[in-house]
Amino acid sequence: MGEDCACCCSLSVGIVIFILGVAIIDWIKRMQRGKASLVGEHVVITGGSSGIGKELGIKSAERGAHVTILARDVQKLEEACKEIRSRVKSSSQNINFFKADVTNYEEIESVFRRCEVEVGPIDILINCAGYAFPSKLEDIPLHHIKGMMDINYLGTAYAVRSVLSSMKSRRKGRIVCVSSVGGLVGLYGYTAYSASKFAIRGFCEALQMEVKPYGISVTVSCPPDTDTPCFEEENKVKPEETKLISASSGVFPPAKVAEDILRDTLAGDFFTTTGMDGNLSTMLNAGMSPMSSVFGLLLQTMFSGIIRLVSLGYLYSFNRIVENCASKKEKRKKLE
Ligand SMILES: *[C@@H]1O[C@H](CO)[C@@H](O)[C@H](O)[C@H]1NC(C)=O
């Protein structure tokens, strides 16, 4: 009896040590992949003239890549290009820009063909073009409901579609689509925005299954609030409830967000995010998403239940904020 117990005990300890060992080795390998050089690689970034897109251009240039940025405003593109060029590792790196509107399929396709001829095939496509117009649904100008869907979702789908056949035939490529924490959780003020960002997440999950046999990886980035020109614009129209709800999560610098995106993309992760709230949101939204890391899988398996419980605490406090704001508005109305 006692012997059985000791045997069983050492077997369990053995299994735990084995799993931990595998997880640690996997974690170290993943870190190494994340540090990979980009010398000779061609990185194309939509929405690359400002914010996270521009920072991704800088980080890619610092790792030795040829960088092409796309956006609509030529003046901003020129300035961003200059900034990216000042951070290259070697003078042989090609840093270019093209004027392009991601909502126009023919245009984006012809721009991609041109930049493939001028610089070379696209190794990494980063879809960063997007914007947010936070508002209650009943107040939002109609063109923004369509605009966010067009730029955030269609812009991503169009750009990816026009690069796929070349990536598939080369059996090489990485696709990054920038969604948002708002693409994982639906919060007050982001009704129309979240729809466009949830779309990207579903798009990526199905896409990765389509391209996996060709050695192409897909990463969906879910950044939290990031200190960009776009975020400044957003804040001008943001409802009070939305401001209060997001106040606890903080605002991250775009350089940090870009660094995380690039590292996790090169590591081959499906989800990438920055900060703890973003991390918990991706865990809550694991669903049927692919898993590339043993360590991440272990964490998810052990903590998903408890994180769901914690999420209810957040939800409770967010609902309180919305209720308080609603009753304040009622009172104000009565006074008038
Ligand atoms: C969340 O944090 C864990 C632990 O640091 C890490 O292994 C995992 O990759 C993170 N997930 C994302 C999506 O960043």
Tab-separated table of C-alpha atoms and ligand atoms in Angstrom:
chain	number	residue	atom	x	y	z
A	1	MET	CA	0.000	0.000	0.000
A	2	GLY	CA	2.683	2.470	1.138
A	3	GLU	CA	4.889	1.507	-1.781
A	4	ASP	CA	2.021	2.075	-4.249
A	5	CYS	CA	1.501	5.505	-2.831
A	6	ALA	CA	5.186	6.458	-3.049
A	7	CYS	CA	5.319	5.161	-6.615
A	8	CYS	CA	2.222	7.116	-7.606
A	9	CYS	CA	3.621	10.201	-5.912
A	10	SER	CA	6.957	10.079	-7.695
A	11	LEU	CA	5.188	9.429	-10.977
A	12	SER	CA	3.106	12.604	-10.536
A	13	VAL	CA	6.181	14.610	-9.593
A	14	GLY	CA	7.918	13.194	-12.655
A	15	ILE	CA	5.058	14.219	-14.939
A	16	VAL	CA	4.923	17.729	-13.483
A	17	ILE	CA	8.685	18.177	-13.901
A	18	PHE	CA	8.466	16.874	-17.468
A	19	ILE	CA	5.646	19.284	-18.399
A	20	LEU	CA	7.443	22.205	-16.777
A	21	GLY	CA	10.637	21.260	-18.595
A	22	VAL	CA	8.870	21.170	-21.951
A	23	ALA	CA	7.174	24.496	-21.186
A	24	ILE	CA	10.441	26.175	-20.214
A	25	ILE	CA	12.321	24.914	-23.280
A	26	ASP	CA	9.406	26.032	-25.456
A	27	TRP	CA	9.392	29.433	-23.766
A	28	ILE	CA	13.123	29.936	-24.369
A	29	LYS	CA	12.767	28.933	-28.051
A	30	ARG	CA	9.842	31.319	-28.411
A	31	MET	CA	11.905	34.174	-26.937
A	32	GLN	CA	14.686	33.432	-29.419
A	33	ARG	CA	12.251	33.403	-32.355
A	34	GLY	CA	10.883	36.740	-31.156
A	35	LYS	CA	14.340	38.299	-31.400
A	36	ALA	CA	14.880	37.193	-35.016
A	37	SER	CA	16.627	39.559	-37.412
A	38	LEU	CA	14.681	40.939	-40.378
A	39	VAL	CA	17.654	41.507	-42.662
A	40	GLY	CA	16.546	41.104	-46.284
A	41	GLU	CA	12.856	40.806	-45.368
A	42	HIS	CA	10.275	43.120	-46.916
A	43	VAL	CA	7.765	44.495	-44.414
A	44	VAL	CA	4.694	46.300	-45.776
A	45	ILE	CA	2.551	48.332	-43.378
A	46	THR	CA	-0.871	49.824	-44.149
A	47	GLY	CA	-1.644	52.879	-42.025
A	48	GLY	CA	2.122	53.210	-41.676
A	49	SER	CA	2.372	57.005	-41.615
A	50	SER	CA	1.541	57.467	-37.925
A	51	GLY	CA	0.858	55.814	-34.588
A	52	ILE	CA	1.470	52.098	-34.122
A	53	GLY	CA	2.017	51.622	-37.881
A	54	LYS	CA	4.877	54.106	-37.997
A	55	GLU	CA	6.464	52.597	-34.872
A	56	LEU	CA	6.266	49.163	-36.480
A	57	GLY	CA	8.100	50.642	-39.464
A	58	ILE	CA	10.819	51.964	-37.162
A	59	LYS	CA	11.177	48.675	-35.241
A	60	SER	CA	11.318	46.703	-38.494
A	61	ALA	CA	13.966	49.041	-39.913
A	62	GLU	CA	16.011	48.664	-36.734
A	63	ARG	CA	15.965	44.896	-37.288
A	64	GLY	CA	17.268	45.368	-40.832
A	65	ALA	CA	14.089	45.059	-42.936
A	66	HIS	CA	13.122	46.807	-46.148
A	67	VAL	CA	10.044	48.782	-45.153
A	68	THR	CA	7.178	50.035	-47.318
A	69	ILE	CA	4.468	52.130	-45.690
A	70	LEU	CA	1.056	52.876	-47.180
A	71	ALA	CA	-1.465	55.554	-46.246
A	72	ARG	CA	-3.573	58.262	-47.879
A	73	ASP	CA	-1.716	61.427	-46.869
A	74	VAL	CA	1.477	61.878	-48.924
A	75	GLN	CA	2.935	64.563	-46.680
A	76	LYS	CA	2.613	62.395	-43.567
A	77	LEU	CA	4.040	59.449	-45.514
A	78	GLU	CA	7.092	61.482	-46.515
A	79	GLU	CA	7.740	62.561	-42.937
A	80	ALA	CA	7.272	59.062	-41.528
A	81	CYS	CA	9.573	57.668	-44.207
A	82	LYS	CA	12.276	60.122	-43.219
A	83	GLU	CA	11.948	59.088	-39.592
A	84	ILE	CA	12.073	55.378	-40.430
A	85	ARG	CA	15.059	55.921	-42.735
A	86	SER	CA	16.967	57.552	-39.889
A	87	ARG	CA	16.735	54.300	-37.916
A	88	VAL	CA	18.023	51.790	-40.494
A	89	LYS	CA	20.851	49.365	-39.704
A	90	SER	CA	22.423	49.573	-43.139
A	91	SER	CA	22.229	51.886	-46.144
A	92	SER	CA	21.166	48.982	-48.375
A	93	GLN	CA	17.738	48.922	-46.729
A	94	ASN	CA	14.900	50.129	-48.941
A	95	ILE	CA	12.492	52.455	-47.156
A	96	ASN	CA	9.578	53.483	-49.373
A	97	PHE	CA	6.055	54.771	-49.299
A	98	PHE	CA	3.018	54.540	-51.556
A	99	LYS	CA	-0.185	56.504	-51.433
A	100	ALA	CA	-3.034	54.018	-51.120
A	101	ASP	CA	-6.582	53.813	-49.852
A	102	VAL	CA	-7.184	50.368	-48.330
A	103	THR	CA	-10.929	50.543	-49.018
A	104	ASN	CA	-10.231	50.548	-52.769
A	105	TYR	CA	-9.388	46.969	-53.796
A	106	GLU	CA	-8.049	47.747	-57.272
A	107	GLU	CA	-5.786	50.458	-55.890
A	108	ILE	CA	-4.348	48.372	-53.071
A	109	GLU	CA	-3.719	45.469	-55.435
A	110	SER	CA	-1.894	47.582	-57.994
A	111	VAL	CA	0.187	49.251	-55.260
A	112	PHE	CA	1.234	45.842	-53.911
A	113	ARG	CA	2.261	44.666	-57.398
A	114	ARG	CA	4.302	47.843	-57.856
A	115	CYS	CA	6.087	47.541	-54.546
A	116	GLU	CA	6.814	43.864	-55.221
A	117	VAL	CA	8.512	44.877	-58.472
A	118	GLU	CA	10.413	47.781	-56.933
A	119	VAL	CA	11.485	46.235	-53.611
A	120	GLY	CA	10.706	42.513	-53.757
A	121	PRO	CA	8.026	40.072	-52.635
A	122	ILE	CA	6.178	40.908	-49.436
A	123	ASP	CA	7.383	38.796	-46.503
A	124	ILE	CA	5.384	40.464	-43.733
A	125	LEU	CA	2.117	42.342	-44.240
A	126	ILE	CA	0.974	44.420	-41.274
A	127	ASN	CA	-2.576	45.790	-41.467
A	128	CYS	CA	-2.582	48.836	-39.262
A	129	ALA	CA	-4.959	51.163	-41.114
A	130	GLY	CA	-7.944	51.855	-38.903
A	131	TYR	CA	-9.697	54.333	-36.677
A	132	ALA	CA	-12.194	54.609	-33.845
A	133	PHE	CA	-15.135	56.901	-33.406
A	134	PRO	CA	-16.444	56.163	-29.921
A	135	SER	CA	-20.078	57.099	-29.398
A	136	LYS	CA	-23.440	55.830	-28.240
A	137	LEU	CA	-25.041	54.053	-31.177
A	138	GLU	CA	-28.024	56.405	-31.260
A	139	ASP	CA	-25.723	59.444	-31.569
A	140	ILE	CA	-23.077	58.158	-33.995
A	141	PRO	CA	-23.039	59.809	-37.431
A	142	LEU	CA	-24.095	57.100	-39.902
A	143	HIS	CA	-21.004	57.465	-42.075
A	144	HIS	CA	-18.833	56.330	-39.162
A	145	ILE	CA	-20.696	53.025	-38.802
A	146	LYS	CA	-19.841	52.317	-42.414
A	147	GLY	CA	-16.455	54.049	-42.265
A	148	MET	CA	-15.127	51.882	-39.447
A	149	MET	CA	-16.350	48.722	-41.136
A	150	ASP	CA	-14.813	49.851	-44.448
A	151	ILE	CA	-11.403	50.884	-43.165
A	152	ASN	CA	-10.942	48.568	-40.182
A	153	TYR	CA	-12.429	45.377	-41.586
A	154	LEU	CA	-12.690	45.652	-45.393
A	155	GLY	CA	-9.328	47.424	-45.607
A	156	THR	CA	-7.741	44.464	-43.806
A	157	ALA	CA	-9.563	41.817	-45.853
A	158	TYR	CA	-8.706	43.542	-49.156
A	159	ALA	CA	-5.017	43.966	-48.373
A	160	VAL	CA	-4.668	40.366	-47.178
A	161	ARG	CA	-6.519	38.998	-50.210
A	162	SER	CA	-4.234	40.789	-52.633
A	163	VAL	CA	-1.058	39.440	-51.035
A	164	LEU	CA	-2.116	35.820	-50.436
A	165	SER	CA	-1.435	34.164	-53.770
A	166	SER	CA	2.129	35.447	-53.843
A	167	MET	CA	2.760	34.344	-50.240
A	168	LYS	CA	1.189	30.939	-50.916
A	169	SER	CA	3.286	30.315	-54.013
A	170	ARG	CA	6.471	31.231	-52.117
A	171	ARG	CA	5.264	29.205	-49.099
A	172	LYS	CA	6.439	32.045	-46.920
A	173	GLY	CA	4.836	34.975	-45.194
A	174	ARG	CA	3.494	36.530	-42.054
A	175	ILE	CA	0.230	38.417	-41.821
A	176	VAL	CA	-0.521	40.739	-38.928
A	177	CYS	CA	-3.948	42.307	-38.481
A	178	VAL	CA	-4.425	44.993	-35.875
A	179	SER	CA	-7.683	44.551	-33.997
A	180	SER	CA	-8.021	45.935	-30.467
A	181	VAL	CA	-8.907	45.007	-26.902
A	182	GLY	CA	-12.240	46.363	-28.187
A	183	GLY	CA	-12.144	43.451	-30.641
A	184	LEU	CA	-12.221	41.040	-27.695
A	185	VAL	CA	-14.613	42.688	-25.272
A	186	GLY	CA	-17.610	44.907	-26.000
A	187	LEU	CA	-17.664	48.063	-23.900
A	188	TYR	CA	-19.876	51.148	-23.662
A	189	GLY	CA	-19.276	53.614	-26.498
A	190	TYR	CA	-17.670	51.074	-28.808
A	191	THR	CA	-20.761	49.450	-30.316
A	192	ALA	CA	-19.979	50.255	-33.950
A	193	TYR	CA	-16.199	50.106	-33.438
A	194	SER	CA	-16.217	46.723	-31.713
A	195	ALA	CA	-18.251	45.221	-34.547
A	196	SER	CA	-15.482	46.147	-37.004
A	197	LYS	CA	-12.723	44.894	-34.688
A	198	PHE	CA	-14.467	41.626	-33.707
A	199	ALA	CA	-14.728	41.025	-37.454
A	200	ILE	CA	-10.931	41.131	-37.760
A	201	ARG	CA	-10.505	38.564	-35.016
A	202	GLY	CA	-12.908	36.104	-36.707
A	203	PHE	CA	-11.272	36.799	-40.066
A	204	CYS	CA	-7.846	35.957	-38.638
A	205	GLU	CA	-8.968	32.790	-36.878
A	206	ALA	CA	-10.414	31.309	-40.062
A	207	LEU	CA	-7.609	32.673	-42.236
A	208	GLN	CA	-4.857	30.999	-40.232
A	209	MET	CA	-6.482	27.628	-40.946
A	210	GLU	CA	-6.517	28.419	-44.668
A	211	VAL	CA	-2.869	29.472	-44.886
A	212	LYS	CA	-1.238	27.134	-42.388
A	213	PRO	CA	-0.411	24.407	-44.952
A	214	TYR	CA	1.595	27.032	-46.867
A	215	GLY	CA	3.805	27.972	-43.947
A	216	ILE	CA	2.136	31.368	-43.546
A	217	SER	CA	1.416	32.619	-40.030
A	218	VAL	CA	-1.386	34.927	-38.929
A	219	THR	CA	-1.222	37.150	-35.869
A	220	VAL	CA	-4.060	39.260	-34.524
A	221	SER	CA	-2.953	42.213	-32.460
A	222	CYS	CA	-5.270	43.461	-29.697
A	223	PRO	CA	-3.626	46.591	-28.336
A	224	PRO	CA	-5.072	48.536	-25.386
A	225	ASP	CA	-5.417	52.352	-25.484
A	226	THR	CA	-2.246	53.614	-27.148
A	227	ASP	CA	-0.886	57.154	-27.108
A	228	THR	CA	-1.259	57.970	-30.843
A	229	PRO	CA	-2.636	60.913	-32.884
A	230	CYS	CA	-5.680	58.714	-33.561
A	231	PHE	CA	-6.256	58.253	-29.824
A	232	GLU	CA	-6.151	62.028	-29.312
A	233	GLU	CA	-8.887	62.445	-31.935
A	234	GLU	CA	-10.908	59.707	-30.264
A	235	ASN	CA	-10.746	61.428	-26.901
A	236	LYS	CA	-12.355	64.573	-28.297
A	237	VAL	CA	-15.637	62.713	-28.867
A	238	LYS	CA	-15.415	59.949	-26.254
A	239	PRO	CA	-18.505	59.569	-24.018
A	240	GLU	CA	-17.900	60.092	-20.289
A	241	GLU	CA	-18.790	56.461	-19.519
A	242	THR	CA	-16.175	55.200	-21.970
A	243	LYS	CA	-13.518	57.481	-20.469
A	244	LEU	CA	-14.283	56.265	-16.940
A	245	ILE	CA	-14.329	52.609	-17.962
A	246	SER	CA	-10.987	52.776	-19.751
A	247	ALA	CA	-9.356	54.994	-17.106
A	248	SER	CA	-8.248	51.984	-15.024
A	249	SER	CA	-6.352	50.322	-17.885
A	250	GLY	CA	-3.936	53.143	-18.671
A	251	VAL	CA	-2.480	54.312	-21.968
A	252	PHE	CA	0.580	52.661	-23.512
A	253	PRO	CA	3.313	54.237	-25.682
A	254	PRO	CA	3.122	53.140	-29.351
A	255	ALA	CA	6.791	52.101	-29.357
A	256	LYS	CA	6.110	49.527	-26.624
A	257	VAL	CA	2.987	48.231	-28.416
A	258	ALA	CA	4.908	47.952	-31.709
A	259	GLU	CA	7.782	46.101	-30.021
A	260	ASP	CA	5.326	43.572	-28.511
A	261	ILE	CA	3.567	43.067	-31.859
A	262	LEU	CA	6.803	42.428	-33.727
A	263	ARG	CA	8.215	40.069	-31.082
A	264	ASP	CA	5.031	37.961	-30.824
A	265	THR	CA	4.568	37.912	-34.602
A	266	LEU	CA	8.082	36.574	-35.140
A	267	ALA	CA	7.514	34.090	-32.332
A	268	GLY	CA	4.519	32.817	-34.334
A	269	ASP	CA	1.821	33.678	-31.775
A	270	PHE	CA	-1.817	34.057	-32.825
A	271	PHE	CA	-2.691	36.725	-30.241
A	272	THR	CA	-0.504	39.640	-29.295
A	273	THR	CA	-1.313	42.388	-26.841
A	274	THR	CA	0.280	44.737	-24.320
A	275	GLY	CA	-0.380	45.075	-20.605
A	276	MET	CA	-2.258	42.949	-18.124
A	277	ASP	CA	-5.834	43.837	-19.082
A	278	GLY	CA	-5.088	43.027	-22.709
A	279	ASN	CA	-3.468	39.772	-21.659
A	280	LEU	CA	-6.450	38.724	-19.520
A	281	SER	CA	-8.828	39.633	-22.362
A	282	THR	CA	-6.987	37.379	-24.816
A	283	MET	CA	-7.109	34.535	-22.288
A	284	LEU	CA	-10.859	35.035	-21.817
A	285	ASN	CA	-11.287	34.973	-25.587
A	286	ALA	CA	-9.131	31.939	-26.335
A	287	GLY	CA	-12.119	30.016	-27.716
A	288	MET	CA	-10.965	27.869	-30.643
A	289	SER	CA	-7.971	30.054	-31.441
A	290	PRO	CA	-4.703	28.288	-32.276
A	291	MET	CA	-2.037	27.918	-29.599
A	292	SER	CA	1.636	28.183	-30.383
A	293	SER	CA	3.193	28.027	-26.940
A	294	VAL	CA	3.194	25.220	-24.381
A	295	PHE	CA	3.754	27.748	-21.613
A	296	GLY	CA	0.758	29.823	-22.760
A	297	LEU	CA	-1.382	26.692	-22.987
A	298	LEU	CA	-0.429	25.730	-19.422
A	299	LEU	CA	-1.343	29.190	-18.137
A	300	GLN	CA	-4.646	29.126	-20.002
A	301	THR	CA	-5.599	25.674	-18.785
A	302	MET	CA	-4.871	26.541	-15.178
A	303	PHE	CA	-6.241	30.072	-14.954
A	304	SER	CA	-9.123	30.446	-17.444
A	305	GLY	CA	-11.806	29.629	-14.873
A	306	ILE	CA	-10.542	32.064	-12.272
A	307	ILE	CA	-10.048	34.792	-14.888
A	308	ARG	CA	-13.690	34.404	-15.934
A	309	LEU	CA	-14.637	34.983	-12.302
A	310	VAL	CA	-12.394	38.067	-12.112
A	311	SER	CA	-13.977	39.382	-15.333
A	312	LEU	CA	-17.346	39.484	-13.590
A	313	GLY	CA	-15.836	41.894	-11.056
A	314	TYR	CA	-14.745	44.191	-13.890
A	315	LEU	CA	-18.145	43.854	-15.536
A	316	TYR	CA	-19.878	44.793	-12.307
A	317	SER	CA	-17.802	47.957	-11.893
A	318	PHE	CA	-18.304	48.962	-15.556
A	319	ASN	CA	-22.068	48.532	-15.234
A	320	ARG	CA	-21.992	50.671	-12.083
A	321	ILE	CA	-20.238	53.444	-14.015
A	322	VAL	CA	-22.835	53.313	-16.789
A	323	GLU	CA	-25.721	53.318	-14.269
A	324	ASN	CA	-24.256	56.242	-12.308
A	325	CYS	CA	-23.825	58.273	-15.479
A	326	ALA	CA	-27.379	57.449	-16.537
A	327	SER	CA	-28.865	58.566	-13.222
A	328	LYS	CA	-26.760	61.758	-13.281
A	329	LYS	CA	-28.166	62.526	-16.734
A	330	GLU	CA	-31.716	61.888	-15.481
A	331	LYS	CA	-31.186	64.308	-12.585
A	332	ARG	CA	-29.783	66.969	-14.898
A	333	LYS	CA	-32.813	66.576	-17.159
A	334	LYS	CA	-35.216	67.009	-14.240
A	335	LEU	CA	-33.446	70.199	-13.121
A	336	GLU	CA	-33.807	71.761	-16.571
B	1	LIG	C1	0.058	36.789	-21.457
B	1	LIG	O1	1.034	36.642	-20.448
B	1	LIG	C2	1.696	35.383	-20.412
B	1	LIG	C3	2.609	35.379	-19.202
B	1	LIG	O2	3.529	36.426	-19.245
B	1	LIG	C4	2.425	35.155	-21.725
B	1	LIG	O3	3.008	33.891	-21.741
B	1	LIG	C5	1.441	35.266	-22.880
B	1	LIG	O4	2.125	35.174	-24.109
B	1	LIG	C6	0.695	36.596	-22.828
B	1	LIG	N1	-0.308	36.614	-23.879
B	1	LIG	C7	-0.364	37.552	-24.812
B	1	LIG	C8	-1.423	37.403	-25.824
B	1	LIG	O5	0.401	38.491	-24.830
